[in-house]
Amino acid sequence: MIEERSTTLKEKCLEKAQTGINGLDDITDGGLPKGRPTLVCGSAGSGKTLLAMEFLIKGAKRYGEPGVFVAFEETEEELTKNFASLGFDLDELIAKNKLLVDYIHIDRSEIEETGEYDLEGLFIRLGLAIDSIGARRVALDTLEILFSGFQNETILRSELRRLFSWLKEKGVTAVVTGEQGEASLTRYGLEEYVADCVILLDNRMKEQIATRRLRIIKYRGSKHGTNEYPFLIEEDGMSVLPITSLGLEHEAPAEKISTGIERLDTMLGGHGYYQGSNILISGTAGTGKTSFASQFCKAACERGEHCLYFAFEESPGQITRNMRSIGIDLQPYIDSGLMQIHASRPMAYGLEMHLTTMNKVLDTFNPDVVVIDPISNLTNVGTEDDVKLMLTRLIDYLKLKNITTVCTSLVEQESNDGVNGQGISSLMDAWINLRFFESDSELNRGFSVIKSRGMEHSNQIREFILTDHGIEIKDVYIGKSGGLLMGSSRAVQEANEMAEAVSQSQDMARKKREMESKLKALDAQIAVLNTEFEMQKEELDKLASHNELKNKALANGRSKISLIRQADAPQ
Amino acid sequence: MTNAEKTRMSDVKDSTAAFKEALIKKEDEKYVLHLYVAGMGPKSIRAMDNIKHICEEYMPGKYKLEVIDIYQHPVFAREGQIVAAPTLIKELPPPLRKLIGSMEDTERVLLGMDLKSKTGKE
């Protein structure tokens, strides 16, 4: 009973027409309202025509829904050329009857209004176009041209109202574009007629970097993302970013993967990072952030996992060369296709572009682990807020895909607290801080695990050195003052301890020898005493037998005397 | 590009020459008019009546009027770049003009046909 009701309720729900535009379907929870008109408004050059056209193209190509594009501004030829540069072949679709472009020419200077009229011509043309290819989707770009072509606004408005209800009746999913007005969404208030779904596109300049944004102003009968989403126009069309989940729903696997440094694994509760977690490695210049990251890459590749390295500071060649110098040879993994390095200058393009490029590479390469080196360089591209927003989205996306991510972050100031990689440390699951320790006119590298969510971790500051076989974490030597000994003082301490150990073992040997000789002496004494004992015993025996003989002889003599005396035998 | 546009493009090129010609041959000038209507509703009928009336009055015997019902021939609506109905297209003489509405405003109709200014001058 309940099931029955839920299915009917589901059937009653608004049907969606997928746009096929990257990311837009996620934000709209499945697409535009099917069989209803959607208004896309925005200023000049904000990408309205592209959105409308891509909706039709993707509909024709992917969802088997032919479309009619009614162009008021550009001719079919112009459109074909413009979209060819975006990789869409309109002619091919037109030839297959999957797309129809109808250019409607309206020129006020040619038109003289002589009385009452309606826009039946437009309806008929649209109807013809829709019926001739069985279109399910319609785009009207830009309907507002009508307002510049016709003077009688009263007629126009009633005709527009009629147009939208007619489109609904036809059951086509329509995208209507409109120029943004100063005080209203569209210059002529088209939003008044399209009540179901309104999307606003925006192209704004901030600190000399242009960012395109998309926002769903309203969407009746459907949940939708309410934020402003950056989007990009690229060589293959539009993509709205990011493809984030609207909630924190990612899984949290319990498996751990090695950091590539055995002793660091131990420090992180024994087995390394959690799979699918994000790790921040912060530190000042030269502390070895890239080395830590590379070590992790190497370990991942050794396990046969795919590793993606985003480099914002060095070229791939530079990274492999530098890492080879500390015994981390990444080249074989690059050659075998396990690892990819993507290097780009942060300033090369805007934040969103970076994000899309990254997402795109992520989707094509499908890595298990990702390194972003350094994440802090991206701050140059936008304001802190923007960067944080973007990183949140990126990290969300990575988490959703269960990719373990190591981000390095360059910090300006050497300090243990307040090291805040763009305020993103709160997004990170684990945070390792690398720093220089200055002592005895030396700079030594040390690190500590500042946080590591969901696992026990060592609280000790450890020294590490970059050797020709990678990162080596040294033993802990605490000096007399309680501080960690590093560098040469550690070496001195090490030597001292070694020397002490040697002298201790020598002492031991001597003592042992002494004891042994003492024992030997005692043994000898025991032997002497034993012989003496034997001798005494012998003596004693001898004495006893002698006495007996004497007694016997005495007895013998007495009996002999009595025999002589012929006395009777003694009683 | 539709046929109508192509004609229009060539019209533009020849317009100066045509204009001169038209000035000379004003007397035997022929008006080729196409009236596009959407069905035979009251607006259409009014437009037809009005335009016939104007033609008879201002260019008797010098015009050729054709009425096209775009309900029956939707293709013409596309080819003729028709948006509003009724629309009267003055195909000849150049320049091409579109007159929309029920042709009630005679002044405007004449203006659109380039008849007003001419009559004014004469």
mmCIF file of N, CA and C in Angstrom, chain A residues 240-310:
data_model
loop_
_atom_site.group_PDB
_atom_site.id
_atom_site.type_symbol
_atom_site.label_atom_id
_atom_site.label_comp_id
_atom_site.label_asym_id
_atom_site.label_seq_id
_atom_site.Cartn_x
_atom_site.Cartn_y
_atom_site.Cartn_z
ATOM 1 N N VAL A 240 30.109 23.107 -15.814
ATOM 2 C CA VAL A 240 29.803 23.782 -14.572
ATOM 3 C C VAL A 240 30.554 23.054 -13.468
ATOM 4 N N LEU A 241 31.103 23.844 -12.589
ATOM 5 C CA LEU A 241 31.923 23.256 -11.565
ATOM 6 C C LEU A 241 31.453 23.592 -10.203
ATOM 7 N N PRO A 242 31.816 22.882 -9.286
ATOM 8 C CA PRO A 242 32.365 21.584 -9.513
ATOM 9 C C PRO A 242 31.251 20.575 -9.393
ATOM 10 N N ILE A 243 31.659 19.391 -9.654
ATOM 11 C CA ILE A 243 30.678 18.332 -9.562
ATOM 12 C C ILE A 243 30.721 17.869 -8.118
ATOM 13 N N THR A 244 30.275 18.717 -7.250
ATOM 14 C CA THR A 244 30.356 18.370 -5.827
ATOM 15 C C THR A 244 29.075 17.734 -5.357
ATOM 16 N N SER A 245 29.240 16.967 -4.347
ATOM 17 C CA SER A 245 28.070 16.418 -3.695
ATOM 18 C C SER A 245 27.450 17.557 -2.898
ATOM 19 N N LEU A 246 26.173 17.506 -2.740
ATOM 20 C CA LEU A 246 25.543 18.561 -1.975
ATOM 21 C C LEU A 246 25.640 18.291 -0.481
ATOM 22 N N GLY A 247 26.153 17.162 -0.110
ATOM 23 C CA GLY A 247 26.298 16.858 1.314
ATOM 24 C C GLY A 247 27.621 16.188 1.593
ATOM 25 N N LEU A 248 27.867 15.961 2.852
ATOM 26 C CA LEU A 248 29.086 15.250 3.228
ATOM 27 C C LEU A 248 28.733 13.777 3.317
ATOM 28 N N GLU A 249 28.830 13.123 2.191
ATOM 29 C CA GLU A 249 28.328 11.752 2.193
ATOM 30 C C GLU A 249 29.377 10.733 1.806
ATOM 31 N N HIS A 250 30.608 11.208 1.683
ATOM 32 C CA HIS A 250 31.606 10.261 1.202
ATOM 33 C C HIS A 250 31.895 9.178 2.243
ATOM 34 N N GLU A 251 32.279 8.052 1.713
ATOM 35 C CA GLU A 251 32.611 6.943 2.596
ATOM 36 C C GLU A 251 33.948 7.205 3.266
ATOM 37 N N ALA A 252 34.152 6.508 4.365
ATOM 38 C CA ALA A 252 35.440 6.647 5.032
ATOM 39 C C ALA A 252 36.061 5.274 5.198
ATOM 40 N N PRO A 253 36.875 4.886 4.255
ATOM 41 C CA PRO A 253 37.461 3.554 4.349
ATOM 42 C C PRO A 253 38.441 3.474 5.527
ATOM 43 N N ALA A 254 38.552 2.275 6.064
ATOM 44 C CA ALA A 254 39.433 2.093 7.217
ATOM 45 C C ALA A 254 40.818 1.626 6.791
ATOM 46 N N GLU A 255 40.969 1.298 5.524
ATOM 47 C CA GLU A 255 42.279 0.824 5.081
ATOM 48 C C GLU A 255 43.288 1.965 5.130
ATOM 49 N N LYS A 256 44.517 1.565 5.371
ATOM 50 C CA LYS A 256 45.558 2.572 5.404
ATOM 51 C C LYS A 256 46.568 2.275 4.308
ATOM 52 N N ILE A 257 47.193 3.337 3.847
ATOM 53 C CA ILE A 257 48.248 3.106 2.861
ATOM 54 C C ILE A 257 49.526 3.790 3.317
ATOM 55 N N SER A 258 50.613 3.188 2.914
ATOM 56 C CA SER A 258 51.910 3.633 3.420
ATOM 57 C C SER A 258 52.270 5.017 2.902
ATOM 58 N N THR A 259 52.984 5.737 3.727
ATOM 59 C CA THR A 259 53.437 7.069 3.347
ATOM 60 C C THR A 259 54.701 6.991 2.506
ATOM 61 N N GLY A 260 55.265 5.795 2.430
ATOM 62 C CA GLY A 260 56.524 5.644 1.712
ATOM 63 C C GLY A 260 57.719 5.787 2.636
ATOM 64 N N ILE A 261 57.451 6.223 3.851
ATOM 65 C CA ILE A 261 58.537 6.359 4.825
ATOM 66 C C ILE A 261 58.126 5.496 6.015
ATOM 67 N N GLU A 262 58.900 4.453 6.215
ATOM 68 C CA GLU A 262 58.490 3.437 7.177
ATOM 69 C C GLU A 262 58.268 4.007 8.574
ATOM 70 N N ARG A 263 59.199 4.847 8.970
ATOM 71 C CA ARG A 263 59.111 5.333 10.339
ATOM 72 C C ARG A 263 57.969 6.345 10.500
ATOM 73 N N LEU A 264 57.599 6.982 9.383
ATOM 74 C CA LEU A 264 56.441 7.886 9.439
ATOM 75 C C LEU A 264 55.162 7.068 9.587
ATOM 76 N N ASP A 265 55.127 5.934 8.923
ATOM 77 C CA ASP A 265 53.983 5.030 9.079
ATOM 78 C C ASP A 265 53.780 4.701 10.544
ATOM 79 N N THR A 266 54.885 4.396 11.196
ATOM 80 C CA THR A 266 54.823 4.042 12.612
ATOM 81 C C THR A 266 54.271 5.211 13.422
ATOM 82 N N MET A 267 54.747 6.385 13.048
ATOM 83 C CA MET A 267 54.295 7.560 13.788
ATOM 84 C C MET A 267 52.809 7.813 13.611
ATOM 85 N N LEU A 268 52.274 7.339 12.498
ATOM 86 C CA LEU A 268 50.844 7.539 12.226
ATOM 87 C C LEU A 268 50.059 6.287 12.615
ATOM 88 N N GLY A 269 50.420 5.731 13.693
ATOM 89 C CA GLY A 269 49.639 4.603 14.196
ATOM 90 C C GLY A 269 49.961 3.292 13.518
ATOM 91 N N GLY A 270 51.028 3.253 12.755
ATOM 92 C CA GLY A 270 51.506 1.966 12.291
ATOM 93 C C GLY A 270 51.423 1.690 10.816
ATOM 94 N N HIS A 271 50.436 2.250 10.119
ATOM 95 C CA HIS A 271 50.299 1.840 8.721
ATOM 96 C C HIS A 271 50.212 2.991 7.736
ATOM 97 N N GLY A 272 50.357 4.194 8.183
ATOM 98 C CA GLY A 272 50.345 5.305 7.239
ATOM 99 C C GLY A 272 49.040 6.060 7.229
ATOM 100 N N TYR A 273 48.757 6.678 6.056
ATOM 101 C CA TYR A 273 47.560 7.506 5.920
ATOM 102 C C TYR A 273 46.340 6.626 5.695
ATOM 103 N N TYR A 274 45.180 7.163 6.065
ATOM 104 C CA TYR A 274 43.946 6.487 5.693
ATOM 105 C C TYR A 274 43.752 6.634 4.202
ATOM 106 N N GLN A 275 43.261 5.581 3.611
ATOM 107 C CA GLN A 275 42.966 5.669 2.183
ATOM 108 C C GLN A 275 41.818 6.652 1.971
ATOM 109 N N GLY A 276 41.966 7.489 0.986
ATOM 110 C CA GLY A 276 40.903 8.448 0.690
ATOM 111 C C GLY A 276 40.930 9.684 1.554
ATOM 112 N N SER A 277 41.958 9.833 2.363
ATOM 113 C CA SER A 277 42.028 11.031 3.204
ATOM 114 C C SER A 277 42.888 12.095 2.523
ATOM 115 N N ASN A 278 42.872 13.282 3.094
ATOM 116 C CA ASN A 278 43.704 14.352 2.554
ATOM 117 C C ASN A 278 44.783 14.676 3.561
ATOM 118 N N ILE A 279 45.963 14.836 3.041
ATOM 119 C CA ILE A 279 47.087 15.107 3.920
ATOM 120 C C ILE A 279 47.701 16.435 3.518
ATOM 121 N N LEU A 280 47.913 17.270 4.485
ATOM 122 C CA LEU A 280 48.557 18.547 4.225
ATOM 123 C C LEU A 280 49.990 18.464 4.727
ATOM 124 N N ILE A 281 50.914 18.802 3.859
ATOM 125 C CA ILE A 281 52.300 18.886 4.288
ATOM 126 C C ILE A 281 52.707 20.343 4.152
ATOM 127 N N SER A 282 52.861 20.993 5.266
ATOM 128 C CA SER A 282 53.192 22.410 5.201
ATOM 129 C C SER A 282 54.650 22.606 5.592
ATOM 130 N N GLY A 283 55.176 23.739 5.220
ATOM 131 C CA GLY A 283 56.561 24.015 5.570
ATOM 132 C C GLY A 283 57.080 25.210 4.810
ATOM 133 N N THR A 284 58.143 25.782 5.310
ATOM 134 C CA THR A 284 58.743 26.909 4.615
ATOM 135 C C THR A 284 59.543 26.399 3.428
ATOM 136 N N ALA A 285 60.087 27.322 2.678
ATOM 137 C CA ALA A 285 60.803 26.952 1.458
ATOM 138 C C ALA A 285 61.978 26.035 1.788
ATOM 139 N N GLY A 286 62.085 24.968 1.042
ATOM 140 C CA GLY A 286 63.245 24.115 1.168
ATOM 141 C C GLY A 286 63.194 23.104 2.289
ATOM 142 N N THR A 287 62.053 22.960 2.925
ATOM 143 C CA THR A 287 62.019 22.016 4.037
ATOM 144 C C THR A 287 61.826 20.578 3.575
ATOM 145 N N GLY A 288 61.481 20.405 2.319
ATOM 146 C CA GLY A 288 61.386 19.039 1.814
ATOM 147 C C GLY A 288 59.964 18.559 1.567
ATOM 148 N N LYS A 289 59.084 19.510 1.271
ATOM 149 C CA LYS A 289 57.683 19.144 1.048
ATOM 150 C C LYS A 289 57.543 18.249 -0.178
ATOM 151 N N THR A 290 58.210 18.686 -1.248
ATOM 152 C CA THR A 290 58.120 17.918 -2.483
ATOM 153 C C THR A 290 58.705 16.524 -2.284
ATOM 154 N N SER A 291 59.757 16.439 -1.498
ATOM 155 C CA SER A 291 60.376 15.138 -1.248
ATOM 156 C C SER A 291 59.406 14.209 -0.526
ATOM 157 N N PHE A 292 58.715 14.737 0.454
ATOM 158 C CA PHE A 292 57.727 13.929 1.171
ATOM 159 C C PHE A 292 56.657 13.437 0.212
ATOM 160 N N ALA A 293 56.221 14.373 -0.630
ATOM 161 C CA ALA A 293 55.160 14.026 -1.565
ATOM 162 C C ALA A 293 55.635 12.981 -2.560
ATOM 163 N N SER A 294 56.862 13.161 -3.045
ATOM 164 C CA SER A 294 57.388 12.234 -4.040
ATOM 165 C C SER A 294 57.581 10.845 -3.446
ATOM 166 N N GLN A 295 58.005 10.843 -2.201
ATOM 167 C CA GLN A 295 58.200 9.569 -1.528
ATOM 168 C C GLN A 295 56.874 8.792 -1.474
ATOM 169 N N PHE A 296 55.842 9.564 -1.248
ATOM 170 C CA PHE A 296 54.510 8.967 -1.202
ATOM 171 C C PHE A 296 54.103 8.436 -2.575
ATOM 172 N N CYS A 297 54.419 9.235 -3.609
ATOM 173 C CA CYS A 297 54.129 8.809 -4.981
ATOM 174 C C CYS A 297 54.833 7.506 -5.304
ATOM 175 N N LYS A 298 56.087 7.477 -4.930
ATOM 176 C CA LYS A 298 56.894 6.315 -5.264
ATOM 177 C C LYS A 298 56.289 5.077 -4.605
ATOM 178 N N ALA A 299 55.923 5.244 -3.330
ATOM 179 C CA ALA A 299 55.349 4.111 -2.611
ATOM 180 C C ALA A 299 54.066 3.647 -3.288
ATOM 181 N N ALA A 300 53.270 4.623 -3.725
ATOM 182 C CA ALA A 300 52.004 4.274 -4.382
ATOM 183 C C ALA A 300 52.263 3.514 -5.668
ATOM 184 N N CYS A 301 53.230 4.020 -6.453
ATOM 185 C CA CYS A 301 53.535 3.374 -7.725
ATOM 186 C C CYS A 301 54.098 1.973 -7.495
ATOM 187 N N GLU A 302 54.866 1.830 -6.423
ATOM 188 C CA GLU A 302 55.412 0.516 -6.120
ATOM 189 C C GLU A 302 54.309 -0.487 -5.805
ATOM 190 N N ARG A 303 53.228 0.037 -5.247
ATOM 191 C CA ARG A 303 52.086 -0.837 -4.958
ATOM 192 C C ARG A 303 51.254 -1.067 -6.216
ATOM 193 N N GLY A 304 51.643 -0.405 -7.306
ATOM 194 C CA GLY A 304 50.911 -0.552 -8.560
ATOM 195 C C GLY A 304 49.709 0.360 -8.670
ATOM 196 N N GLU A 305 49.665 1.383 -7.832
ATOM 197 C CA GLU A 305 48.547 2.320 -7.898
ATOM 198 C C GLU A 305 48.883 3.463 -8.851
ATOM 199 N N HIS A 306 47.826 4.092 -9.343
ATOM 200 C CA HIS A 306 48.040 5.206 -10.257
ATOM 201 C C HIS A 306 48.177 6.499 -9.477
ATOM 202 N N CYS A 307 49.123 7.275 -9.921
ATOM 203 C CA CYS A 307 49.462 8.463 -9.159
ATOM 204 C C CYS A 307 49.451 9.680 -10.076
ATOM 205 N N LEU A 308 48.771 10.700 -9.638
ATOM 206 C CA LEU A 308 48.683 11.927 -10.418
ATOM 207 C C LEU A 308 49.312 13.068 -9.637
ATOM 208 N N TYR A 309 50.206 13.767 -10.302
ATOM 209 C CA TYR A 309 50.966 14.807 -9.620
ATOM 210 C C TYR A 309 50.689 16.145 -10.289
ATOM 211 N N PHE A 310 50.061 17.054 -9.560
ATOM 212 C CA PHE A 310 49.842 18.392 -10.099
ATOM 213 C C PHE A 310 50.961 19.297 -9.596
#
